Tab-separated table of C-alpha atoms in Angstrom:
chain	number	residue	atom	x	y	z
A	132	UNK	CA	11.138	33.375	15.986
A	133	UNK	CA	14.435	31.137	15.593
A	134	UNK	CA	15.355	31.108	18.945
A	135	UNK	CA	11.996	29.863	19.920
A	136	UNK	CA	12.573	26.379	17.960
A	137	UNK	CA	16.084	26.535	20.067
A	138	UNK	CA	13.725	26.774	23.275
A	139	UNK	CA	12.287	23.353	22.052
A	140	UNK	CA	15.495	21.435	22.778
A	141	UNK	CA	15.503	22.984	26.554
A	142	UNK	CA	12.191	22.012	27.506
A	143	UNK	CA	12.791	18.477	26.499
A	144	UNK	CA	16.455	18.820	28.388
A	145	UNK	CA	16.160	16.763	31.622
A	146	UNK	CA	19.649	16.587	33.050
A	147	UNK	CA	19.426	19.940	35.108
A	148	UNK	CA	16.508	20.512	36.849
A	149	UNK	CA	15.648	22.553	40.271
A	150	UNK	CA	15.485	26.759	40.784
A	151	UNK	CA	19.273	27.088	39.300
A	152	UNK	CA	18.559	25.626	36.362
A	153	UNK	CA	15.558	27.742	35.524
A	154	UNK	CA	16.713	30.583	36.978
A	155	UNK	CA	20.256	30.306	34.839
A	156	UNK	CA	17.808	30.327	31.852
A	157	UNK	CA	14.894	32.522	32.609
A	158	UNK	CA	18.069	34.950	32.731
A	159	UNK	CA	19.618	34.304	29.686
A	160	UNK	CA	15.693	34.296	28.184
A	161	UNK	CA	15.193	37.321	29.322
A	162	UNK	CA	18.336	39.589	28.444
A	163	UNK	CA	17.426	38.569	24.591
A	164	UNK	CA	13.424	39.250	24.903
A	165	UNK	CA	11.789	42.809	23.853
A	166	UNK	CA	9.886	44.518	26.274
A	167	UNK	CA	6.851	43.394	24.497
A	168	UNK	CA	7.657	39.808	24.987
A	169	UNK	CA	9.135	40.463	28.163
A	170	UNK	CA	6.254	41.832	29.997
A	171	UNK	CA	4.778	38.237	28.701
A	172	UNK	CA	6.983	36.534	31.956
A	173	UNK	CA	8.160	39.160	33.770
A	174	UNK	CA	6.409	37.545	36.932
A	175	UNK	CA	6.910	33.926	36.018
A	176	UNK	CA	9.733	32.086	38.154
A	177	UNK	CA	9.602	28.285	36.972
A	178	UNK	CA	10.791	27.648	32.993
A	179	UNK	CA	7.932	25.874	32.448
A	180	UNK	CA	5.918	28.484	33.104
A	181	UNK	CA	8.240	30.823	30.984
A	182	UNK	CA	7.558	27.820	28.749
A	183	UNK	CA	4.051	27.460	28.450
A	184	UNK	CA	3.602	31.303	28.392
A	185	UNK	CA	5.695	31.437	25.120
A	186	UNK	CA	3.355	28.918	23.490
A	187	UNK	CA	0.185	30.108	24.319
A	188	UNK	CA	1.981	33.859	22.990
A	189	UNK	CA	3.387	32.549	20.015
A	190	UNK	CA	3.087	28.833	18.732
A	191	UNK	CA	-0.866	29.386	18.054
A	192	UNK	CA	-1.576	25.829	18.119
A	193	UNK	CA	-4.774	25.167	16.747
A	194	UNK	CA	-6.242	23.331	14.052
A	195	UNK	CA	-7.357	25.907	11.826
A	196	UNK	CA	-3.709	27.558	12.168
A	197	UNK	CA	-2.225	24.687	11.320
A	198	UNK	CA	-4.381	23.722	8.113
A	199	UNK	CA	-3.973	27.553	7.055
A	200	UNK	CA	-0.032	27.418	7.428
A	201	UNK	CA	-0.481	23.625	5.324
A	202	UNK	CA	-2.958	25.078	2.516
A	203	UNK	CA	-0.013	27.950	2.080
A	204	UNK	CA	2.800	26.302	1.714
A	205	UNK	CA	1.055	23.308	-0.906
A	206	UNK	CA	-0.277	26.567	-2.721
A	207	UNK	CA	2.478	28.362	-2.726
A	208	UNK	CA	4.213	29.677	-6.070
A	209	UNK	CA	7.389	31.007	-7.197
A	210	UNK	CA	5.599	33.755	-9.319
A	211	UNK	CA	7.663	37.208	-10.003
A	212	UNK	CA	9.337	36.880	-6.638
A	213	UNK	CA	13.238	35.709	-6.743
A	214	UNK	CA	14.603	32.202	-5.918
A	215	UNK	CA	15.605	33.959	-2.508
A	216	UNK	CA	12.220	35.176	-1.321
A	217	UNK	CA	10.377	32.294	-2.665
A	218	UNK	CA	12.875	30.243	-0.791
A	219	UNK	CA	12.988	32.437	2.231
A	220	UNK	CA	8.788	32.132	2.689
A	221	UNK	CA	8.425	28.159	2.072
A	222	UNK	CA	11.552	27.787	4.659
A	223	UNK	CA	9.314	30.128	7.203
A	224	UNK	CA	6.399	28.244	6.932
A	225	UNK	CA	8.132	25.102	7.003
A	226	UNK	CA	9.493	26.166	10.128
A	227	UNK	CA	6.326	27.286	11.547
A	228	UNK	CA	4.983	24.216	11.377
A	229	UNK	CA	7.450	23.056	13.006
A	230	UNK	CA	7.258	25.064	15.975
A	231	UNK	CA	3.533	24.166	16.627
A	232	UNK	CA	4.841	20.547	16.149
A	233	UNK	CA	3.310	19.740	12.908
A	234	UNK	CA	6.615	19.128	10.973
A	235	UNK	CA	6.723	18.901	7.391
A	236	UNK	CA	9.065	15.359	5.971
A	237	UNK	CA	11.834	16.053	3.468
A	238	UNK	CA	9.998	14.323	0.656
A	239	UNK	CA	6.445	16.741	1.204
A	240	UNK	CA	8.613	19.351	1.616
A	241	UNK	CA	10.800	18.508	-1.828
A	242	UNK	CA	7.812	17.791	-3.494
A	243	UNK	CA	5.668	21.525	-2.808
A	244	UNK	CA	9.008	22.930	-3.122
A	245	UNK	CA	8.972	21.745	-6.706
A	246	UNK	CA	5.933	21.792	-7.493
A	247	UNK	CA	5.527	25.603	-6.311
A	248	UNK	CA	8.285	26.431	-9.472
A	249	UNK	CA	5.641	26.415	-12.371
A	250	UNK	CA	5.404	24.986	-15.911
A	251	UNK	CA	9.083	26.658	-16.932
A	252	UNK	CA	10.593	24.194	-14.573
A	253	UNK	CA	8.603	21.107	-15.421
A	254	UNK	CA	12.253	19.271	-16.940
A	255	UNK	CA	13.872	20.432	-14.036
A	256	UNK	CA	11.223	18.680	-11.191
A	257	UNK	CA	11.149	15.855	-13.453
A	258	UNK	CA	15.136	15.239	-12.795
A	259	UNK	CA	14.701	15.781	-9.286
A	260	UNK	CA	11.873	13.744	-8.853
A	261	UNK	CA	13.304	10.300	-10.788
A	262	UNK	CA	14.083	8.118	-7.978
A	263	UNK	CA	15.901	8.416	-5.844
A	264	UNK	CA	14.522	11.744	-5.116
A	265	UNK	CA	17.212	14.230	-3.532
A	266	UNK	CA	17.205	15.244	0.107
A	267	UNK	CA	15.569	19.063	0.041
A	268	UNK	CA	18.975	20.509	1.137
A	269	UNK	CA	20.436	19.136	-1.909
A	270	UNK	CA	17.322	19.858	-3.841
A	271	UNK	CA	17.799	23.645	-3.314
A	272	UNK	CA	21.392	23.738	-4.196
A	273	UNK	CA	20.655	21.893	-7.669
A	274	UNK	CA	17.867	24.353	-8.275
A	275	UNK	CA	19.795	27.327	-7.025
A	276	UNK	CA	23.000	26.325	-9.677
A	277	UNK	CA	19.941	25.353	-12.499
A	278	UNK	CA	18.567	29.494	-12.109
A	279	UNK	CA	22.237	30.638	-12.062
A	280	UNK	CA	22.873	29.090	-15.048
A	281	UNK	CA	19.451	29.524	-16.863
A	282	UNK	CA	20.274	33.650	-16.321
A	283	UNK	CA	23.493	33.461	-17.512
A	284	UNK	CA	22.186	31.650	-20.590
A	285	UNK	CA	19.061	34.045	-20.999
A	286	UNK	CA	21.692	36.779	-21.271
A	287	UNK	CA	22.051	38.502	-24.638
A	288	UNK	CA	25.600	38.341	-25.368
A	289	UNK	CA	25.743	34.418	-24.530
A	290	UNK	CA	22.187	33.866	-26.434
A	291	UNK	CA	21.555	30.743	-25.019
A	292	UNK	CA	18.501	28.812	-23.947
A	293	UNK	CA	16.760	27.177	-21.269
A	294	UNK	CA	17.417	24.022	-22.684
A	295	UNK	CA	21.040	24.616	-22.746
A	296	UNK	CA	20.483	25.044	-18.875
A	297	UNK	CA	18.578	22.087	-18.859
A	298	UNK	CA	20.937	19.877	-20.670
A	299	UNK	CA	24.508	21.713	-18.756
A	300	UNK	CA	22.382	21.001	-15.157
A	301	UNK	CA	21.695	17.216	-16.591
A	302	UNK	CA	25.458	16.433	-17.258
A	303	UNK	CA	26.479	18.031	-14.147
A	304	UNK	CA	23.839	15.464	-11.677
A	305	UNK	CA	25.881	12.494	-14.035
A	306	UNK	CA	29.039	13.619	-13.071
């Protein structure tokens, strides 16, 4: 539900206000909404109504939503999944936190990232965690280049190692 965390920025918007304003959106809200959702504010006319119907729908606010979504992402693994779907799942729940306004910092968020690689990665979190620890967005690029190269290297005809990696990924953070 991306669009919903774009919905954020228009409820906080105070420059418009008055029946164009909402109507101008509730129209552009609703040419984009399923008929599922739409039948949700079909018979709403002010956006905060629209508003408020779309949390109480879809932001499930509550305490014990919001400690499950936190338990997840601290627990969560890289396991046999690839980079992209581990990726792709802490970035969702990242984001859901977000939308129910619980939003996880850069430095949590680099620091279950790491710590959700496992013990094969333990040279690579300790690089990114030596002061001064990398924003996340950089933090997934470096890891993203560091499994490139590790499966190049684990490749038969090149019959390198992961310490190769480790030591190619080092001199490349010096440069």
């Amino acid at each position: 539900w991306s669009w919903m965390l774009s919905l954020i920025h228009i409820q906080t918007l105070h420059l418009w206000s008055g029946k164009k304003y909402d109507c101008l959106v509730k129209g552009w809200l609703t040419t984009t909404l399923s008929e599922e959702v739409l039948r949700i504010v079909i018979d709403l006319n002010i956006l905060d109504e629209v508003w408020n119907a779309f949390v109480h729908a879809f932001a499930r606010v509550s305490f014990d939503h919001s400690l499950a979504l936190k338990q997840w992402l601290t627990s969560m693994t890289w396991g046999t999944n690839t980079l992209v779907v581990y990726l792709h799942w802490f970035k969702f729940v990242c984001d859901d936190l977000a939308a129910i306004g619980k939003p996880v910092t850069y430095q949590k968020k680099s620091w279950w990232l790491l710590n959700g690689l496992g013990k094969e990665y333990a040279m690579f979190n300790t690089i990114m965690l030596r002061p001064p620890i990398p924003p996340y967005s950089k933090i997934v690029t470096h890891l993203e280049s560091y499994v490139e190269r590790h499966n190049l290297d684990a490749q038969p005809a090149l019959s390198g190692s992961l310490s190769l990696s480790l030591l190619a990924f080092s001199l490349e953070l010096c440069l």
